[in-house]
mmCIF file of C-alpha atoms in Angstrom:
data_model
loop_
_atom_site.group_PDB
_atom_site.id
_atom_site.type_symbol
_atom_site.label_atom_id
_atom_site.label_comp_id
_atom_site.label_asym_id
_atom_site.label_seq_id
_atom_site.Cartn_x
_atom_site.Cartn_y
_atom_site.Cartn_z
ATOM 1 C CA MET A 1 -3.482 108.036 132.364
ATOM 2 C CA LYS A 2 -6.439 108.214 134.277
ATOM 3 C CA VAL A 3 -8.181 105.253 132.655
ATOM 4 C CA LYS A 4 -4.907 103.332 132.425
ATOM 5 C CA SER A 5 -4.067 104.538 136.385
ATOM 6 C CA ILE A 6 -8.189 102.797 137.498
ATOM 7 C CA PHE A 7 -6.713 99.686 135.101
ATOM 8 C CA ARG A 8 -3.539 99.391 136.846
ATOM 9 C CA ALA A 9 -5.079 99.753 140.513
ATOM 10 C CA MET A 10 -8.220 96.799 139.603
ATOM 11 C CA ALA A 11 -5.215 94.939 138.070
ATOM 12 C CA ILE A 12 -3.768 94.850 141.930
ATOM 13 C CA MET A 13 -6.911 94.570 143.633
ATOM 14 C CA THR A 14 -7.947 91.367 141.853
ATOM 15 C CA ALA A 15 -4.250 89.622 142.524
ATOM 16 C CA ILE A 16 -4.771 90.480 145.967
ATOM 17 C CA LEU A 17 -8.605 88.785 146.076
ATOM 18 C CA ALA A 18 -6.809 85.645 144.121
ATOM 19 C CA VAL A 19 -4.063 84.959 146.965
ATOM 20 C CA ASN A 20 -6.297 85.600 149.466
ATOM 21 C CA ILE A 21 -8.381 83.164 148.077
ATOM 22 C CA ASN A 22 -6.002 80.385 147.512
ATOM 23 C CA VAL A 23 -4.632 80.643 151.149
ATOM 24 C CA HIS A 24 -7.994 80.207 152.383
ATOM 25 C CA ALA A 25 -8.635 77.419 150.237
ATOM 26 C CA GLN A 26 -5.625 75.923 151.822
ATOM 27 C CA ASN A 27 -6.549 76.345 154.713
ATOM 28 C CA VAL A 28 -9.880 75.114 154.202
ATOM 29 C CA GLY A 29 -8.427 71.781 152.914
ATOM 30 C CA ALA A 30 -6.133 70.897 155.907
ATOM 31 C CA ALA A 31 -8.164 71.200 158.346
ATOM 32 C CA ASN A 32 -11.084 69.014 156.133
ATOM 33 C CA GLN A 33 -8.795 66.379 155.878
ATOM 34 C CA PRO A 34 -9.674 63.248 157.514
ATOM 35 C CA ALA A 35 -6.844 62.509 160.763
ATOM 36 C CA THR A 36 -4.832 59.446 160.035
ATOM 37 C CA GLY A 37 -1.885 57.751 162.378
ATOM 38 C CA PHE A 38 -1.754 61.013 165.497
ATOM 39 C CA THR A 39 -0.268 60.065 168.236
ATOM 40 C CA LEU A 40 -0.338 61.746 171.891
ATOM 41 C CA ASN A 41 3.155 62.688 173.123
ATOM 42 C CA ALA A 42 3.568 60.274 176.468
ATOM 43 C CA ARG A 43 2.481 56.633 176.331
ATOM 44 C CA SER A 44 1.940 56.558 180.063
ATOM 45 C CA LEU A 45 1.709 59.525 182.536
ATOM 46 C CA THR A 46 1.184 58.539 186.793
ATOM 47 C CA LEU A 47 0.515 61.993 188.202
ATOM 48 C CA GLU A 48 0.049 62.625 192.432
ATOM 49 C CA VAL A 49 -3.307 64.269 193.487
ATOM 50 C CA GLY A 50 -3.752 67.396 192.556
ATOM 51 C CA ALA A 51 -1.698 67.402 189.836
ATOM 52 C CA THR A 52 -1.684 68.138 186.833
ATOM 53 C CA HIS A 53 -0.862 67.763 182.762
ATOM 54 C CA THR A 54 -1.020 68.891 179.480
ATOM 55 C CA LEU A 55 -1.188 65.880 176.612
ATOM 56 C CA ARG A 56 -0.534 67.246 173.050
ATOM 57 C CA ILE A 57 -1.240 65.435 169.596
ATOM 58 C CA SER A 58 1.917 64.746 167.383
ATOM 59 C CA GLY A 59 1.552 64.058 163.858
ATOM 60 C CA LEU A 60 -1.876 66.328 162.902
ATOM 61 C CA ALA A 61 -1.350 69.987 161.522
ATOM 62 C CA ASP A 62 -2.991 72.452 164.175
ATOM 63 C CA ALA A 63 -6.288 73.287 162.422
ATOM 64 C CA GLN A 64 -6.441 69.308 162.824
ATOM 65 C CA ALA A 65 -5.327 68.776 166.029
ATOM 66 C CA ALA A 66 -7.316 71.563 167.196
ATOM 67 C CA LYS A 67 -10.272 69.482 166.590
ATOM 68 C CA ALA A 68 -9.982 66.836 168.764
ATOM 69 C CA THR A 69 -12.403 65.557 171.700
ATOM 70 C CA TRP A 70 -10.628 64.228 174.949
ATOM 71 C CA GLU A 71 -12.347 61.741 177.327
ATOM 72 C CA SER A 72 -11.842 59.562 180.202
ATOM 73 C CA SER A 73 -12.666 56.421 181.016
ATOM 74 C CA ASN A 74 -13.002 57.153 184.612
ATOM 75 C CA LYS A 75 -14.276 61.482 185.645
ATOM 76 C CA GLU A 76 -13.408 60.281 189.535
ATOM 77 C CA VAL A 77 -10.488 59.593 188.832
ATOM 78 C CA ALA A 78 -8.793 61.768 186.383
ATOM 79 C CA SER A 79 -10.600 64.468 184.437
ATOM 80 C CA VAL A 80 -10.103 66.094 180.980
ATOM 81 C CA ASP A 81 -10.905 69.188 179.287
ATOM 82 C CA ARG A 82 -10.698 70.386 175.882
ATOM 83 C CA ALA A 83 -7.180 71.725 175.735
ATOM 84 C CA GLY A 84 -6.051 68.175 177.019
ATOM 85 C CA THR A 85 -5.354 69.132 180.100
ATOM 86 C CA VAL A 86 -5.507 66.261 182.088
ATOM 87 C CA THR A 87 -6.402 66.830 186.348
ATOM 88 C CA ALA A 88 -5.615 64.384 189.064
ATOM 89 C CA LEU A 89 -8.800 63.761 191.499
ATOM 90 C CA LYS A 90 -8.378 60.659 193.923
ATOM 91 C CA GLU A 91 -5.929 57.150 194.016
ATOM 92 C CA GLY A 92 -6.404 55.386 190.656
ATOM 93 C CA LYS A 93 -6.712 54.680 187.039
ATOM 94 C CA ALA A 94 -8.084 56.433 184.003
ATOM 95 C CA THR A 95 -7.305 56.009 180.115
ATOM 96 C CA ILE A 96 -7.258 59.458 178.919
ATOM 97 C CA THR A 97 -8.771 59.270 174.741
ATOM 98 C CA ALA A 98 -8.421 61.856 172.583
ATOM 99 C CA THR A 99 -10.293 61.445 168.968
ATOM 100 C CA VAL A 100 -10.170 63.048 165.618
ATOM 101 C CA ASP A 101 -12.816 62.574 162.843
ATOM 102 C CA ARG A 102 -12.698 58.386 163.629
ATOM 103 C CA GLU A 103 -9.473 58.249 164.514
ATOM 104 C CA LYS A 104 -8.428 57.149 168.523
ATOM 105 C CA ALA A 105 -5.613 57.785 170.317
ATOM 106 C CA SER A 106 -5.089 56.774 173.941
ATOM 107 C CA ILE A 107 -2.281 57.001 177.353
ATOM 108 C CA ASP A 108 -2.867 55.250 180.483
ATOM 109 C CA VAL A 109 -3.066 57.324 183.858
ATOM 110 C CA THR A 110 -2.201 56.098 187.384
ATOM 111 C CA VAL A 111 -3.147 58.773 190.227
ATOM 112 C CA THR A 112 -1.131 57.942 193.460
ATOM 113 C CA PRO A 113 -1.655 59.609 196.965
ATOM 114 C CA LYS A 114 0.195 62.977 197.493
ATOM 115 C CA MET A 115 3.581 62.752 198.993
ATOM 116 C CA SER A 116 3.592 64.334 202.498
ATOM 117 C CA LYS A 117 6.484 66.700 202.880
ATOM 118 C CA ASP A 118 8.463 64.014 204.823
ATOM 119 C CA ASP A 119 8.057 61.949 202.053
ATOM 120 C CA GLN A 120 9.925 63.877 199.507
ATOM 121 C CA ARG A 121 12.472 63.436 197.757
ATOM 122 C CA THR A 122 15.452 66.113 196.320
ATOM 123 C CA ASP A 123 17.658 64.345 193.587
ATOM 124 C CA GLY A 124 16.658 60.801 194.235
ATOM 125 C CA LYS A 125 18.631 60.979 197.958
ATOM 126 C CA GLU A 126 16.819 61.047 200.977
ATOM 127 C CA VAL A 127 15.539 64.601 202.888
ATOM 128 C CA LYS A 128 17.443 64.966 205.879
ATOM 129 C CA PRO A 129 15.045 64.557 209.003
ATOM 130 C CA THR A 130 13.854 68.115 210.609
ATOM 131 C CA GLY A 131 14.494 68.689 214.118
ATOM 132 C CA ASP A 132 17.282 70.087 216.044
ATOM 133 C CA THR A 133 20.514 67.728 216.237
ATOM 134 C CA ARG A 134 23.299 67.084 218.340
ATOM 135 C CA ALA A 135 26.694 66.719 217.675
ATOM 136 C CA ALA A 136 28.388 63.404 216.258
ATOM 137 C CA GLY A 137 24.874 61.953 214.939
ATOM 138 C CA GLU A 138 22.979 62.482 218.134
ATOM 139 C CA VAL A 139 19.337 63.384 217.729
ATOM 140 C CA LYS A 140 17.681 65.340 219.984
ATOM 141 C CA PRO A 141 15.352 62.766 222.083
ATOM 142 C CA THR A 142 12.181 63.307 223.251
ATOM 143 C CA GLY A 143 11.247 61.268 226.311
ATOM 144 C CA ASP A 144 13.865 59.458 226.808
ATOM 145 C CA THR A 145 17.526 59.490 226.442
ATOM 146 C CA ARG A 146 20.025 57.266 225.111
ATOM 147 C CA ALA A 147 24.454 57.042 225.265
ATOM 148 C CA ALA A 148 26.036 59.559 222.885
ATOM 149 C CA GLY A 149 25.891 59.233 219.888
ATOM 150 C CA ASP A 150 22.673 57.081 219.545
ATOM 151 C CA VAL A 151 20.184 57.842 217.177
ATOM 152 C CA ARG A 152 16.209 57.204 218.070
ATOM 153 C CA ALA A 153 13.811 55.230 216.007
ATOM 154 C CA SER A 154 11.999 58.176 215.174
ATOM 155 C CA ALA A 155 15.130 59.370 213.116
ATOM 156 C CA MET A 156 14.481 56.495 211.043
ATOM 157 C CA THR A 157 14.121 56.922 207.029
ATOM 158 C CA LEU A 158 13.126 54.454 204.273
ATOM 159 C CA SER A 159 14.853 54.238 201.479
ATOM 160 C CA ASP A 160 11.544 54.376 199.447
ATOM 161 C CA THR A 161 8.252 55.308 199.707
ATOM 162 C CA LYS A 162 6.859 55.049 196.162
ATOM 163 C CA VAL A 163 7.910 52.368 193.457
ATOM 164 C CA GLU A 164 7.035 50.657 189.842
ATOM 165 C CA LEU A 165 8.059 46.917 189.566
ATOM 166 C CA LYS A 166 7.487 44.565 186.573
ATOM 167 C CA ALA A 167 6.143 41.034 187.402
ATOM 168 C CA ARG A 168 8.619 38.840 188.788
ATOM 169 C CA SER A 169 11.490 42.011 189.176
ATOM 170 C CA THR A 170 12.626 42.217 192.439
ATOM 171 C CA ARG A 171 14.182 45.434 194.411
ATOM 172 C CA THR A 172 15.859 45.809 197.790
ATOM 173 C CA LEU A 173 14.559 48.441 200.110
ATOM 174 C CA SER A 174 16.538 50.161 203.506
ATOM 175 C CA VAL A 175 16.176 51.744 206.236
ATOM 176 C CA ALA A 176 18.522 54.226 207.590
ATOM 177 C CA GLY A 177 18.824 56.262 211.244
ATOM 178 C CA LEU A 178 18.119 53.040 213.500
ATOM 179 C CA ALA A 179 20.283 52.520 216.493
ATOM 180 C CA ALA A 180 22.391 49.628 217.702
ATOM 181 C CA GLY A 181 20.432 46.837 218.653
ATOM 182 C CA GLU A 182 17.084 47.898 216.691
ATOM 183 C CA LYS A 183 15.563 45.579 214.263
ATOM 184 C CA ALA A 184 13.247 46.450 211.271
ATOM 185 C CA VAL A 185 10.277 44.015 210.764
ATOM 186 C CA TRP A 186 9.038 44.105 207.299
ATOM 187 C CA GLU A 187 5.296 43.542 206.394
ATOM 188 C CA SER A 188 3.180 43.912 202.693
ATOM 189 C CA SER A 189 -0.404 44.782 202.630
ATOM 190 C CA ASN A 190 -1.164 42.454 199.903
ATOM 191 C CA LYS A 191 1.142 39.474 199.464
ATOM 192 C CA ASP A 192 -0.240 38.191 196.399
ATOM 193 C CA VAL A 193 0.790 40.892 194.911
ATOM 194 C CA VAL A 194 4.182 41.778 196.560
ATOM 195 C CA THR A 195 6.101 39.597 199.100
ATOM 196 C CA VAL A 196 8.998 41.126 200.989
ATOM 197 C CA ASP A 197 11.867 39.168 203.334
ATOM 198 C CA GLN A 198 13.457 40.289 206.683
ATOM 199 C CA THR A 199 15.575 42.131 204.606
ATOM 200 C CA GLY A 200 13.661 43.957 203.102
ATOM 201 C CA LYS A 201 13.896 42.720 199.405
ATOM 202 C CA LEU A 202 10.918 43.161 197.363
ATOM 203 C CA THR A 203 9.427 40.237 194.686
ATOM 204 C CA ALA A 204 6.427 41.645 192.750
ATOM 205 C CA LEU A 205 4.134 38.971 192.056
ATOM 206 C CA LYS A 206 1.722 39.876 189.728
ATOM 207 C CA ALA A 207 0.202 43.586 188.918
ATOM 208 C CA GLY A 208 -1.539 45.400 190.859
ATOM 209 C CA ARG A 209 -1.129 47.617 194.225
ATOM 210 C CA ALA A 210 0.525 47.263 197.836
ATOM 211 C CA THR A 211 1.805 49.001 200.796
ATOM 212 C CA ILE A 212 5.500 47.798 202.131
ATOM 213 C CA THR A 213 5.569 48.576 205.791
ATOM 214 C CA VAL A 214 8.785 48.532 208.018
ATOM 215 C CA THR A 215 8.528 48.874 211.861
ATOM 216 C CA VAL A 216 10.662 49.498 214.424
ATOM 217 C CA GLY A 217 9.262 49.551 217.982
ATOM 218 C CA ALA A 218 6.625 52.080 217.856
ATOM 219 C CA GLU A 219 7.814 53.643 214.909
ATOM 220 C CA LYS A 220 6.709 52.987 211.289
ATOM 221 C CA ARG A 221 7.837 54.330 207.650
ATOM 222 C CA THR A 222 5.499 52.462 204.539
ATOM 223 C CA CYS A 223 6.461 52.526 200.654
ATOM 224 C CA ASP A 224 3.482 52.690 197.739
ATOM 225 C CA VAL A 225 4.372 49.612 195.703
ATOM 226 C CA ILE A 226 2.652 49.240 192.146
ATOM 227 C CA VAL A 227 3.689 46.450 190.474
ATOM 228 C CA ASN A 228 2.856 46.520 186.266
ATOM 229 C CA LYS A 229 2.474 43.759 183.833
#
């Protein structure tokens, strides 16, 4: 009986060892299999300065994806760590590339200036101007007074503070919160990239960046425009 028990125990141990060896061999095989046809989980990425985003690899087993090396074409604009986390450092453009074996996948990253609290939006709607308000749409004046119901130029808001357009497309910006008789003046910082007429209509001409400025009296509001091909 003792001999049979010993042989039975040895048989069980042999079976367990064989299973472990088989599983290990499968894992090693998956890790060593050449990477083919993998992609990243985004085609392009736009981040504000100071923001981060982690890229993921699709189409590879976890063991293969873990072998990826990451690189940024412009480390002063956007850096990337070993885990694929991109950190936006300053305004500009960079290309992030993941390499597994000899296969590569890339994504274009655009870093934009960090928006101020006054420029932030909620669900696409303008944030109401802060400050003391009075009845019937009157905003508390500072240094000057107007007839009841008038609104100072300092309360004006621009419909957009950041816009992306394709070349040869158009878009119209608008100004809200102007008092009766106040006139907006529009200007583009780079007329080769995008022009603006005095109704606020933008016309994208070629790839690049420009700042659209609208002036009412001594008050100014701006909109950053990126034109893609």
